[in-house]
Amino acid sequence: MCEERHDAPITAPAPPVILPKSMASPSLLAHVINSKFNLGLPIYRVSQDLSRYQMNLGPGTLGTWVNTVGGEKVVPLINLMGEELFTAMFMHIDETPLQILRSDKAVGSDHYIVVRAGGPPGRRIILYDYIASRTTAALKQLFVGPEGPYQGKFISDGLERYDDIAKELKLLHFGCLTHCRTMFFKARKVSQLPSSRTLANAAMVDYIRPVYQIEERIKALREEYAARGEVLPVEAVRALRQEKSKPILEKFKAWVDDLLPGTPPNSALGKALGYTSRQWPKLVRHLEHGEIPVDNNYIERQIKSYATGRRAWLFAYDAAGAQASANLYSLVMTCRANEIEPYAYLNYLFEHLPAASTVEQIEALLPWNVKAVLDEQTKKLQEEQQKKTLKSSQPSAA
């Protein structure tokens, strides 16, 4: 009988993974999430696409993965992005409706996704949040963080609830000239009286268009300064607006005040004039603040990307799924805003996030902190591809 002692083999602990006890590799998860939130494909079509590669993963499985990653795994990153957004000098905010299948509200009732954006170039942040109702209290929560209320400036459309929030939190609130223009565009389109259509057209052509032409000049100046590695001073923008835009807007206000009393308030033109008059202090506030744009178009573009995807997948199952999707949209759209390829970032994130256990380690995984690493990886891949191409193009030795 052998009395020699034999110990069991010792194995190293398995490295942490993003979804334990599943076949969800970082690259597979990145593909699924990129397909839905960047390319706008519904989950069932992603499942069909994977089946072509002999990967039989049903929509239920993929949906569970997406909800777990979006609703749990990336939340620390989203929280850090929210704290970073609160340091921005100003932010955009707007909302868009969403259908929820399972909720306490009546079937078919609108729920909302609120989108906020801010931050300097290279550190731009786009945050999506789910709210059940577009109440003042629900919207106000998006202006209050762990360290207290937001202290910057913000731009929105004419929703009156934002006026209440700005007053309560003592925030400087700016309006959107594009929303004003849209009201007159609608009046020009639907008004039955030729005189009303003519007046609506005059508002756009004689007053609003010249202001945007001045903004185009400012944009060109910014690009000229950027080409020299400089930043156009905010005071220079303010001076140009005071000299060029202010006289135009003053004439526009006088024109509106002259027409408003004699225009039926429920007509399309009357609604446009009334909106302009009510919003006027916010519409001209940018004249004193060179860093603030004249409209909320930036956030509208972020909402458009969300709306494009919504046309494909139509609704969210429940509130938890809506917020999970909002979190993943936040990551993908923040990548796009900072010129980071979303799939490459998600692949890197899901590979390294399971091992991140401290705030510093999680912060290192924010999109703008990963960009340099991803750029270097891309550069190496391109160099290797060029070498292979060069080698294959060389004639073989006789």
Phi, psi and omega in degrees: 000131181280122180261004179292136183279132178243114178276152177294148179298143180260126179247146178288147178297144179294142177295148180296145180233161186291322178229090181302152177061033174218167178266019182280090176286161178305317182291322179293315177299317179299320179296314182297312184290321177296321181297319182280311192267344176255316183266348174080024180270136174291158185300322182295328177285327175297319178299316179298320180296318180294329180296336177293340179254024178063030175250095186272080179245116183288162178302327179296318179295313181296320179297321177296317177301312182299314182294324179291315179294312182289325185271345183230303193293320185265002182303318178302323177295316180298320179297319178294321178296323177296319177295321179294321179299326182289350175268354182291148180295323176208162176217153174268153175210140176198170183220160180217145184286158180212140176267136177241130181287313183248109177202174179282347180276164180297149179300134181092353178291149179280133164253178186220146167251122178259133182245129176240148181212146178181183179104156181283167175305137182089343177224035180289144183235131173239118182241130176252137179223142177267135170227143183288324181219149183273060179269163178299319181297317181294318180291324181298325181300334180283350177257005182237123180247185180301330182265005180118188183292155173298140185248004184266207179248158178215156182240134179214180172277201186270015179299122187295337180299329178291329175297318180296319180294316180299320180292317183291319183267359179059051179256150176276120190249131181242146180264182186240115181290334178294321177297322176298313179299321180298323178298317179288326177298318178296318179297320178295329184278321189254345182296137181277328181281130177302325180295323179293320178295322179294317180293319178298320178294322179297321179301318182285317188278317187275336186237309185284318180300316178300326178296318179291330175295323176293322177295328176294322176297319179296318178299317178297321177296319178299318180294323178297315179295319181297324179296334178266004182076024181240172179240130178297124182299141179299324181295327178294321177295315179299317181296319180294319178294320179296322183284318189257312187280321186302314179299323180295315181291328176295319176295322179298316180297317178297321178297316178296313181297328180288323183275330190303314183298329184263008182251129178305124187296336181269357176283163180299318179292320178298321178294322179293316179294318179296319178299315181298318181294316181292324184271357192308312181304324180281330182290333183253001183295334180296341181298333181263357186226097186295341181276347186266131176287166183277351184213179181253026186297329182300315181287330177299324179292325177291322178292325180299320178297319178295316182296326177298315177294323182297329177295337180271315184259352165072313188202172171248151183290313180210180184296322180297318178294324178297317180289323176300315177297320179300319180296318181289324173300321180301315180293313183295314184287330174294321174302311182298323180293336181251018177058046176245132180291117187301317182298316180299319180294313182298320178299314178296316182299312184289341176281324187257339183298320181301332181270354181277117184239353179241163179300320181296320180292322178290319179299327179294345181262002175297147188309313183291337177279342180264344188305316182298319179296315180295321178297320179293320177298317179297319179298315180296319179298319179295319179296318179296320179294321178295321178296317179296317179296317180295319181294318182289336181275347179284137181293142179287152181292142180294000000 
